[in-house]
Short mmCIF file of C-alpha atoms and ligand atoms in Angstrom, two decimals:
data_model
loop_
_atom_site.label_atom_id
_atom_site.label_comp_id
_atom_site.label_asym_id
_atom_site.label_seq_id
_atom_site.Cartn_x
_atom_site.Cartn_y
_atom_site.Cartn_z
CA MET E 1 2.95 -23.10 39.38
CA LEU E 2 1.50 -21.84 36.13
CA LYS E 3 1.65 -24.26 33.23
CA PRO E 4 2.44 -22.52 29.94
CA ASN E 5 0.98 -23.80 26.68
CA ALA E 6 3.45 -26.61 26.07
CA ASN E 7 2.47 -26.75 22.40
CA TYR E 8 4.79 -23.80 21.82
CA GLY E 9 7.61 -26.24 22.41
CA ASN E 10 6.49 -28.09 19.28
CA LEU E 11 6.94 -25.09 16.99
CA LYS E 12 9.82 -25.34 14.56
CA GLU E 13 12.22 -22.42 14.67
CA SER E 14 11.33 -19.85 12.05
CA TYR E 15 14.59 -20.76 10.44
CA LEU E 16 13.70 -19.46 6.99
CA PHE E 17 13.41 -15.71 7.40
CA TYR E 18 16.01 -15.62 10.17
CA HIS E 19 18.46 -17.41 7.94
CA ILE E 20 17.68 -15.15 4.96
CA ALA E 21 18.24 -12.05 7.14
CA GLN E 22 21.52 -13.48 8.47
CA LYS E 23 22.88 -14.33 5.02
CA THR E 24 21.83 -10.95 3.66
CA ARG E 25 23.46 -9.11 6.56
CA ALA E 26 26.67 -11.08 6.16
CA TYR E 27 26.76 -10.22 2.44
CA LEU E 28 26.28 -6.51 3.16
CA GLU E 29 29.03 -6.56 5.78
CA GLU E 30 31.40 -8.02 3.22
CA HIS E 31 30.16 -5.71 0.44
CA PRO E 32 29.27 -2.43 2.12
CA GLY E 33 27.03 -0.22 0.01
CA ALA E 34 25.99 -3.07 -2.34
CA HIS E 35 22.54 -2.65 -3.83
CA LEU E 36 20.33 -5.65 -3.10
CA TYR E 37 17.31 -6.56 -5.22
CA ARG E 38 14.84 -7.58 -2.56
CA MET E 39 12.35 -9.95 -4.12
CA GLY E 40 11.83 -12.18 -1.14
CA ILE E 41 9.24 -10.63 1.05
CA GLY E 42 5.55 -10.36 0.16
CA ASP E 43 5.19 -6.73 1.16
CA VAL E 44 3.89 -4.03 -1.14
CA SER E 45 6.05 -1.13 -2.30
CA LEU E 46 3.46 1.33 -3.63
CA PRO E 47 1.65 3.81 -1.36
CA LEU E 48 -2.07 3.76 -0.55
CA ALA E 49 -4.44 4.96 -3.27
CA PRO E 50 -5.32 8.69 -3.22
CA ALA E 51 -9.03 7.88 -2.65
CA VAL E 52 -8.07 5.90 0.47
CA ILE E 53 -5.77 8.64 1.76
CA ARG E 54 -8.55 11.22 1.30
CA ALA E 55 -11.06 9.02 3.16
CA LEU E 56 -8.56 8.46 6.00
CA HIS E 57 -8.00 12.23 6.33
CA GLU E 58 -11.73 12.92 6.32
CA ALA E 59 -12.25 10.25 8.99
CA VAL E 60 -9.55 11.84 11.16
CA ASP E 61 -11.39 15.15 10.82
CA ASP E 62 -14.66 13.44 11.80
CA GLN E 63 -13.00 12.42 15.05
CA ALA E 64 -12.29 16.11 15.77
CA GLY E 65 -15.96 17.17 15.79
CA LYS E 66 -18.43 16.48 18.58
CA ALA E 67 -21.24 15.58 16.16
CA SER E 68 -19.12 13.42 13.84
CA PHE E 69 -16.94 11.74 16.48
CA HIS E 70 -17.06 7.94 16.80
CA GLY E 71 -16.23 6.02 19.96
CA TYR E 72 -16.30 2.22 20.10
CA MET E 73 -17.22 0.71 16.77
CA PRO E 74 -19.48 -2.35 16.45
CA GLU E 75 -17.30 -5.40 17.20
CA CYS E 76 -18.14 -7.23 13.97
CA GLY E 77 -17.59 -4.19 11.77
CA ALA E 78 -19.28 -0.93 10.83
CA PRO E 79 -22.53 -1.54 8.92
CA PHE E 80 -21.35 0.80 6.14
CA LEU E 81 -18.28 -1.37 5.49
CA ARG E 82 -20.05 -4.72 5.90
CA GLU E 83 -22.65 -3.60 3.35
CA THR E 84 -19.96 -2.28 1.00
CA ILE E 85 -18.07 -5.60 1.07
CA ALA E 86 -21.31 -7.58 0.55
CA GLY E 87 -21.87 -5.32 -2.50
CA TYR E 88 -18.38 -6.21 -3.80
CA TYR E 89 -19.28 -9.92 -3.65
CA GLN E 90 -22.63 -9.25 -5.31
CA LYS E 91 -20.82 -7.90 -8.38
CA ARG E 92 -19.51 -11.46 -8.92
CA GLY E 93 -22.95 -12.94 -8.33
CA VAL E 94 -22.34 -13.93 -4.69
CA SER E 95 -25.23 -12.86 -2.45
CA LEU E 96 -24.22 -12.28 1.15
CA ALA E 97 -26.12 -10.62 3.96
CA ALA E 98 -24.10 -7.77 5.47
CA ASP E 99 -24.00 -9.63 8.80
CA GLU E 100 -22.24 -12.56 7.14
CA VAL E 101 -19.26 -10.23 6.58
CA PHE E 102 -16.98 -9.54 9.58
CA VAL E 103 -14.44 -6.72 9.45
CA SER E 104 -11.03 -7.73 10.78
CA SER E 105 -7.67 -6.14 11.35
CA GLY E 106 -6.07 -8.46 8.81
CA ALA E 107 -6.07 -12.02 7.56
CA SER E 108 -3.19 -13.17 9.75
CA ASP E 109 -4.89 -12.15 12.99
CA GLU E 110 -8.10 -13.72 11.78
CA LEU E 111 -6.52 -17.02 10.70
CA GLY E 112 -5.26 -17.43 14.25
CA ASP E 113 -8.38 -16.19 16.04
CA LEU E 114 -10.83 -18.29 14.00
CA LEU E 115 -9.34 -21.47 15.44
CA ASP E 116 -11.33 -20.69 18.60
CA LEU E 117 -14.37 -22.00 16.73
CA PHE E 118 -13.02 -25.52 16.40
CA ASP E 119 -12.30 -28.35 18.80
CA ARG E 120 -8.70 -29.25 19.58
CA SER E 121 -9.36 -32.76 18.33
CA ASP E 122 -10.22 -31.52 14.83
CA ARG E 123 -7.43 -32.38 12.42
CA ALA E 124 -6.15 -29.65 10.09
CA LEU E 125 -5.38 -30.60 6.49
CA ILE E 126 -3.03 -28.04 4.96
CA MET E 127 -2.28 -27.83 1.24
CA GLU E 128 1.44 -27.33 0.85
CA PRO E 129 3.64 -25.49 0.04
CA ALA E 130 1.78 -23.09 2.34
CA TYR E 131 1.81 -19.74 4.08
CA PRO E 132 3.64 -20.74 7.28
CA ALA E 133 1.06 -19.28 9.69
CA TYR E 134 -1.48 -22.05 8.94
CA VAL E 135 0.78 -24.69 10.40
CA ASP E 136 2.10 -22.65 13.31
CA ALA E 137 -1.33 -21.44 14.52
CA ASN E 138 -2.50 -25.04 14.64
CA VAL E 139 0.67 -26.26 16.36
CA MET E 140 0.09 -23.59 19.05
CA ALA E 141 -3.45 -24.89 19.47
CA GLY E 142 -2.17 -28.46 19.82
CA ARG E 143 -4.04 -29.65 16.77
CA GLU E 144 -2.93 -32.59 14.63
CA ILE E 145 -1.72 -31.42 11.23
CA LEU E 146 -2.05 -33.44 8.05
CA HIS E 147 0.21 -32.15 5.31
CA LEU E 148 -1.18 -32.29 1.79
CA PRO E 149 1.85 -31.92 -0.45
CA SER E 150 1.61 -30.76 -4.03
CA GLY E 151 4.03 -30.50 -6.92
CA PRO E 152 4.42 -30.11 -10.65
CA GLU E 153 2.43 -33.34 -11.17
CA ASN E 154 -0.77 -31.56 -10.07
CA GLN E 155 0.31 -28.01 -10.92
CA PHE E 156 0.55 -27.35 -7.15
CA LEU E 157 -3.22 -27.71 -6.87
CA PRO E 158 -3.91 -30.81 -4.78
CA LEU E 159 -7.38 -32.34 -4.96
CA PRO E 160 -9.39 -34.31 -2.39
CA ASP E 161 -9.01 -37.63 -4.21
CA ASN E 162 -5.63 -38.30 -2.64
CA ALA E 163 -6.18 -36.34 0.55
CA PRO E 164 -6.65 -37.87 3.99
CA GLU E 165 -9.86 -37.02 5.80
CA ALA E 166 -9.72 -34.05 8.16
CA GLU E 167 -12.19 -31.74 9.87
CA LEU E 168 -10.50 -28.48 8.87
CA ILE E 169 -9.29 -27.97 5.31
CA TYR E 170 -6.97 -25.07 4.44
CA LEU E 171 -7.13 -23.88 0.85
CA CYS E 172 -5.33 -20.81 -0.42
CA SER E 173 -6.13 -19.69 -3.96
CA PRO E 174 -4.41 -17.90 -5.60
CA ASN E 175 -1.70 -19.49 -3.58
CA ASN E 176 1.17 -18.08 -1.61
CA PRO E 177 3.88 -19.20 -2.40
CA THR E 178 3.17 -21.04 -5.68
CA GLY E 179 0.83 -18.54 -7.36
CA ALA E 180 -1.36 -21.46 -8.48
CA ALA E 181 -5.12 -20.85 -8.54
CA TYR E 182 -7.96 -23.39 -8.52
CA ASN E 183 -10.61 -23.44 -11.23
CA ARG E 184 -14.32 -23.91 -10.56
CA GLU E 185 -14.38 -27.64 -11.16
CA GLN E 186 -11.49 -28.19 -8.75
CA LEU E 187 -13.11 -26.11 -6.02
CA GLU E 188 -16.36 -27.98 -6.58
CA GLN E 189 -14.51 -31.17 -5.68
CA TRP E 190 -13.34 -29.64 -2.40
CA VAL E 191 -16.79 -28.30 -1.56
CA ARG E 192 -18.30 -31.72 -2.26
CA ARG E 193 -15.72 -33.40 -0.04
CA ALA E 194 -16.33 -30.95 2.84
CA ASN E 195 -20.11 -31.27 2.66
CA GLU E 196 -19.92 -35.05 2.48
CA THR E 197 -17.58 -35.40 5.46
CA GLY E 198 -18.81 -32.50 7.62
CA ALA E 199 -15.45 -30.72 7.33
CA VAL E 200 -15.07 -26.93 7.15
CA ILE E 201 -12.92 -25.28 4.48
CA LEU E 202 -10.88 -22.28 5.58
CA PHE E 203 -10.47 -20.49 2.27
CA ASP E 204 -7.77 -17.83 2.11
CA ALA E 205 -8.58 -15.37 -0.68
CA ALA E 206 -5.87 -12.80 0.19
CA TYR E 207 -4.75 -12.64 -3.46
CA GLU E 208 -8.14 -12.74 -5.21
CA ALA E 209 -7.65 -9.27 -6.70
CA PHE E 210 -4.70 -10.57 -8.76
CA ILE E 211 -6.77 -13.09 -10.70
CA GLU E 212 -6.86 -12.26 -14.40
CA GLU E 213 -8.12 -15.54 -15.85
CA ASP E 214 -11.70 -16.82 -15.59
CA LEU E 215 -11.27 -18.40 -12.16
CA PRO E 216 -13.25 -18.14 -8.94
CA HIS E 217 -12.28 -15.23 -6.67
CA SER E 218 -14.29 -16.61 -3.78
CA ILE E 219 -15.21 -20.08 -2.54
CA PHE E 220 -18.78 -18.77 -2.35
CA GLU E 221 -18.93 -18.73 -6.15
CA ILE E 222 -19.17 -22.52 -5.79
CA PRO E 223 -22.64 -23.99 -5.14
CA GLY E 224 -22.77 -25.69 -1.76
CA ALA E 225 -20.00 -23.58 -0.18
CA ARG E 226 -22.43 -21.80 2.15
CA THR E 227 -22.77 -24.97 4.20
CA CYS E 228 -19.06 -25.80 4.46
CA ALA E 229 -16.77 -22.77 4.13
CA VAL E 230 -15.33 -19.74 5.85
CA GLU E 231 -13.45 -17.21 3.72
CA VAL E 232 -10.67 -14.97 4.97
CA CYS E 233 -9.59 -11.97 2.93
CA SER E 234 -7.42 -8.91 3.33
CA LEU E 235 -6.82 -5.49 1.87
CA SER E 236 -3.07 -5.93 2.42
CA LYS E 237 -2.18 -7.01 -1.10
CA THR E 238 -5.34 -5.79 -2.85
CA ALA E 239 -4.92 -2.22 -1.73
CA GLY E 240 -1.54 -1.87 -0.02
CA PHE E 241 -2.88 -2.14 3.54
CA THR E 242 0.02 -4.25 4.89
CA GLY E 243 0.96 -1.47 7.30
CA THR E 244 -2.51 0.00 7.66
CA ARG E 245 -4.27 -3.29 8.58
CA LEU E 246 -7.75 -4.21 7.43
CA GLY E 247 -9.34 -7.45 6.34
CA TYR E 248 -12.65 -9.26 6.30
CA THR E 249 -14.05 -12.70 6.91
CA VAL E 250 -17.20 -14.27 5.53
CA ILE E 251 -19.10 -16.81 7.63
CA PRO E 252 -22.44 -17.77 6.09
CA LYS E 253 -25.42 -18.20 8.37
CA ASP E 254 -26.02 -21.62 6.77
CA LEU E 255 -22.79 -22.99 8.25
CA GLU E 256 -23.64 -25.28 11.17
CA ARG E 257 -21.76 -28.10 12.82
CA GLY E 258 -22.73 -30.15 15.87
CA GLY E 259 -25.94 -28.16 16.29
CA LEU E 260 -24.06 -24.85 16.55
CA ASN E 261 -24.15 -22.00 14.07
CA LEU E 262 -20.66 -20.76 13.21
CA ASN E 263 -21.82 -17.27 12.25
CA ALA E 264 -23.52 -16.85 15.64
CA MET E 265 -20.46 -18.33 17.40
CA TRP E 266 -18.21 -15.79 15.66
CA VAL E 267 -20.49 -12.91 16.68
CA ARG E 268 -20.17 -14.14 20.28
CA ASN E 269 -16.41 -14.47 19.88
CA ARG E 270 -15.92 -11.00 18.41
CA THR E 271 -18.19 -9.27 20.93
CA THR E 272 -16.12 -10.91 23.68
CA LYS E 273 -12.59 -10.69 22.32
CA THR E 274 -12.45 -7.42 20.35
CA ASN E 275 -13.81 -3.92 20.49
CA GLY E 276 -13.81 -3.59 16.74
CA VAL E 277 -11.55 -2.03 14.14
CA SER E 278 -10.99 1.74 14.25
CA TYR E 279 -13.53 4.01 12.55
CA ILE E 280 -10.73 5.73 10.64
CA LEU E 281 -9.43 2.49 9.10
CA GLN E 282 -12.90 1.28 8.21
CA LYS E 283 -13.57 4.56 6.37
CA GLY E 284 -10.26 4.13 4.53
CA GLY E 285 -11.17 0.52 3.74
CA ALA E 286 -14.59 1.46 2.37
CA ALA E 287 -12.89 3.85 -0.08
CA VAL E 288 -11.13 0.85 -1.68
CA PHE E 289 -14.49 -0.38 -2.96
CA THR E 290 -15.67 2.90 -4.53
CA GLU E 291 -15.40 3.23 -8.30
CA GLU E 292 -12.49 5.65 -7.91
CA GLY E 293 -10.78 3.46 -5.29
CA GLN E 294 -11.12 0.33 -7.42
CA LYS E 295 -9.62 2.10 -10.41
CA GLN E 296 -6.65 3.25 -8.33
CA VAL E 297 -5.93 -0.05 -6.58
CA ARG E 298 -6.19 -1.87 -9.92
CA GLU E 299 -3.57 0.53 -11.30
CA ASN E 300 -1.16 -0.50 -8.51
CA ILE E 301 -1.89 -4.17 -9.15
CA ARG E 302 -1.15 -3.53 -12.83
CA VAL E 303 2.34 -2.31 -11.85
CA TYR E 304 3.01 -5.51 -9.87
CA LYS E 305 1.68 -7.57 -12.75
CA GLU E 306 4.07 -5.83 -15.12
CA ASN E 307 6.89 -6.83 -12.74
CA ALA E 308 5.64 -10.41 -12.97
CA ARG E 309 5.56 -10.23 -16.76
CA VAL E 310 9.17 -8.99 -16.91
CA LEU E 311 10.34 -11.82 -14.66
CA MET E 312 8.33 -14.47 -16.50
CA GLU E 313 9.79 -13.29 -19.79
CA ALA E 314 13.31 -13.76 -18.41
CA LEU E 315 12.48 -17.24 -17.09
CA ASP E 316 10.84 -18.21 -20.40
CA GLU E 317 13.92 -17.11 -22.27
CA ALA E 318 16.15 -19.03 -19.88
CA GLY E 319 13.99 -22.14 -20.33
CA ILE E 320 13.14 -22.37 -16.64
CA ARG E 321 9.95 -24.03 -15.47
CA TYR E 322 7.79 -21.88 -13.22
CA TRP E 323 4.25 -21.49 -11.88
CA GLY E 324 2.20 -18.46 -10.82
CA GLY E 325 2.79 -14.90 -11.95
CA ARG E 326 -0.50 -14.62 -13.84
CA ASN E 327 -3.08 -14.74 -11.07
CA ALA E 328 -0.84 -13.96 -8.12
CA PRO E 329 2.06 -11.67 -7.19
CA TYR E 330 4.39 -14.65 -6.80
CA ILE E 331 6.48 -16.65 -9.21
CA TRP E 332 7.47 -20.13 -8.11
CA MET E 333 10.32 -21.59 -10.10
CA ALA E 334 12.11 -24.90 -10.19
CA CYS E 335 15.76 -24.32 -9.22
CA PRO E 336 18.01 -24.91 -12.24
CA ALA E 337 20.15 -28.00 -12.71
CA GLY E 338 18.71 -29.80 -9.72
CA MET E 339 20.10 -27.20 -7.29
CA GLY E 340 18.76 -27.04 -3.74
CA SER E 341 16.71 -23.99 -2.70
CA TRP E 342 19.45 -22.65 -0.43
CA GLU E 343 22.18 -23.30 -2.94
CA PHE E 344 20.20 -21.26 -5.47
CA PHE E 345 19.57 -18.56 -2.85
CA ASP E 346 23.35 -18.23 -2.28
CA LEU E 347 24.05 -18.17 -6.00
CA LEU E 348 21.57 -15.32 -6.61
CA LEU E 349 22.76 -13.31 -3.62
CA ASN E 350 26.45 -13.66 -4.40
CA GLN E 351 26.35 -13.40 -8.17
CA ILE E 352 23.55 -10.92 -8.91
CA GLN E 353 22.55 -9.55 -5.48
CA VAL E 354 18.97 -10.79 -5.81
CA VAL E 355 17.25 -11.91 -2.60
CA GLY E 356 14.38 -14.38 -3.05
CA THR E 357 12.83 -17.03 -0.82
CA PRO E 358 13.88 -20.68 -0.76
CA GLY E 359 10.86 -22.90 -1.35
CA GLU E 360 11.48 -25.29 1.52
CA GLY E 361 10.44 -22.54 3.95
CA PHE E 362 6.85 -23.27 2.89
CA GLY E 363 6.88 -26.99 3.64
CA ALA E 364 9.01 -30.00 2.77
CA CYS E 365 7.58 -30.27 -0.75
CA GLY E 366 8.99 -26.79 -1.51
CA LYS E 367 12.53 -28.25 -1.64
CA GLY E 368 14.18 -27.50 -4.97
CA PHE E 369 11.87 -24.54 -5.67
CA PHE E 370 12.27 -20.82 -5.22
CA ARG E 371 9.79 -17.93 -4.79
CA PHE E 372 10.04 -14.45 -6.23
CA SER E 373 7.69 -11.74 -5.01
CA THR E 374 6.66 -9.26 -7.70
CA PHE E 375 5.84 -6.42 -5.29
CA GLY E 376 9.16 -4.65 -5.85
CA ASP E 377 10.16 -1.49 -7.62
CA PRO E 378 9.69 -1.81 -11.42
CA ALA E 379 13.17 -0.49 -12.31
CA ASP E 380 14.76 -2.84 -9.79
CA THR E 381 12.72 -5.76 -11.08
CA ARG E 382 13.81 -5.07 -14.66
CA GLU E 383 17.50 -4.96 -13.67
CA ALA E 384 17.12 -8.10 -11.56
CA ALA E 385 15.38 -9.92 -14.44
CA ASP E 386 18.20 -8.96 -16.85
CA SER E 387 20.86 -10.24 -14.44
CA LEU E 388 18.86 -13.39 -13.74
CA LEU E 389 18.62 -14.16 -17.44
CA LYS E 390 22.36 -13.65 -17.96
CA LEU E 391 23.14 -15.87 -14.97
CA LEU E 392 20.74 -18.65 -15.99
CA LYS E 393 21.94 -18.67 -19.59
CA LYS E 394 25.57 -19.09 -18.59
N1 PLP O 401 -2.79 -15.13 3.85
C1 PLP O 401 -1.81 -15.25 2.95
C2 PLP O 401 -1.87 -16.38 1.99
C3 PLP O 401 -0.75 -14.34 2.93
O1 PLP O 401 0.24 -14.50 2.04
C4 PLP O 401 -0.72 -13.29 3.87
C5 PLP O 401 0.39 -12.34 3.90
O2 PLP O 401 1.39 -12.43 3.26
C6 PLP O 401 -1.76 -13.20 4.77
C7 PLP O 401 -2.77 -14.13 4.74
C8 PLP O 401 -1.77 -12.14 5.83
O3 PLP O 401 -2.42 -11.01 5.43
P1 PLP O 401 -2.63 -9.79 6.39
O4 PLP O 401 -1.60 -8.76 6.02
O5 PLP O 401 -4.03 -9.32 6.12
O6 PLP O 401 -2.48 -10.24 7.80
#
């Protein structure tokens, strides 16, 4: 008889989003037609940039002509897009060869697939609160997980000093859910730790485009990272590709462990396990990095940042402590008056029809905190912020 992967039995029920959906549905059944302010989910609300749409249309037309048609694309990504992304890094002083950049169909897929490169016995250290997929992908692989909790005492930016040793280190900066972002000196500490212990850092840069302070956008801005880090990034939040799907991963050729080269291993993996990302999407993705595309995606990010500003203003006025909002599309607040995350969730839903995300869904240390996404509609966000202020000042 076939033996299924028994590790799936160790997964915790995805209680968080199921429970949010259930509570929201129950509220709507009791209050038919009520308008909900949905600030829970990290999905974008603005459409793709016009430069991207034009490139997608042109690529569809290419597929209609015999001379311009493309069949299978190179498994690791089209050279035109790999070069374009390397050029994007170069603008921040990071030199990458085009074949150190791998085109992916999104960061989530990649964060799961990359685990193929590592032995089951490698322990995964995960900074928490965290994007839930880090934990679950490692549980599925049967890997031991070491939780690295953070809190207000370290501004939700844990450092290696107090961290147990592990072979795989997950860092997400700017962070989902806390919005906290590491500075250079802090990332230098992590790079030093990884090089000293032979660990590999999996650096999730999905929100790099939201950074407005003088902070690193990439782990490869840190000297020494080429020998200890892999970076995963995505156009989902940068350019509204959540439903279109495109991302990229950087694996430097200097990254070797146990006599094996991780860049070469990933080439072998991709050429075996994928047939590449569609030509049409890669053309659309390349348009993000043109001067026109950058201007347009930055305009969308500006709208989300204005949402964040409106919410932060309300929280400031209410005297609530919060993190994030400046370098990330998330605001992470301490629940008022020692309330639990779910208690606060119920209060917001029932009193002001705002749906956010209870912090404990991102790890045990998220208890007593609450996440707002700032990807919503600006008018909705303004109304929600007004109601939130009134409620919190009561
Ligand atoms: N990494 C982080 C930290 C995220 O918050 C998300 C999505 O919310 C992802 C990765 C997944 O991105 P993608 O849409 O490219 O799969």
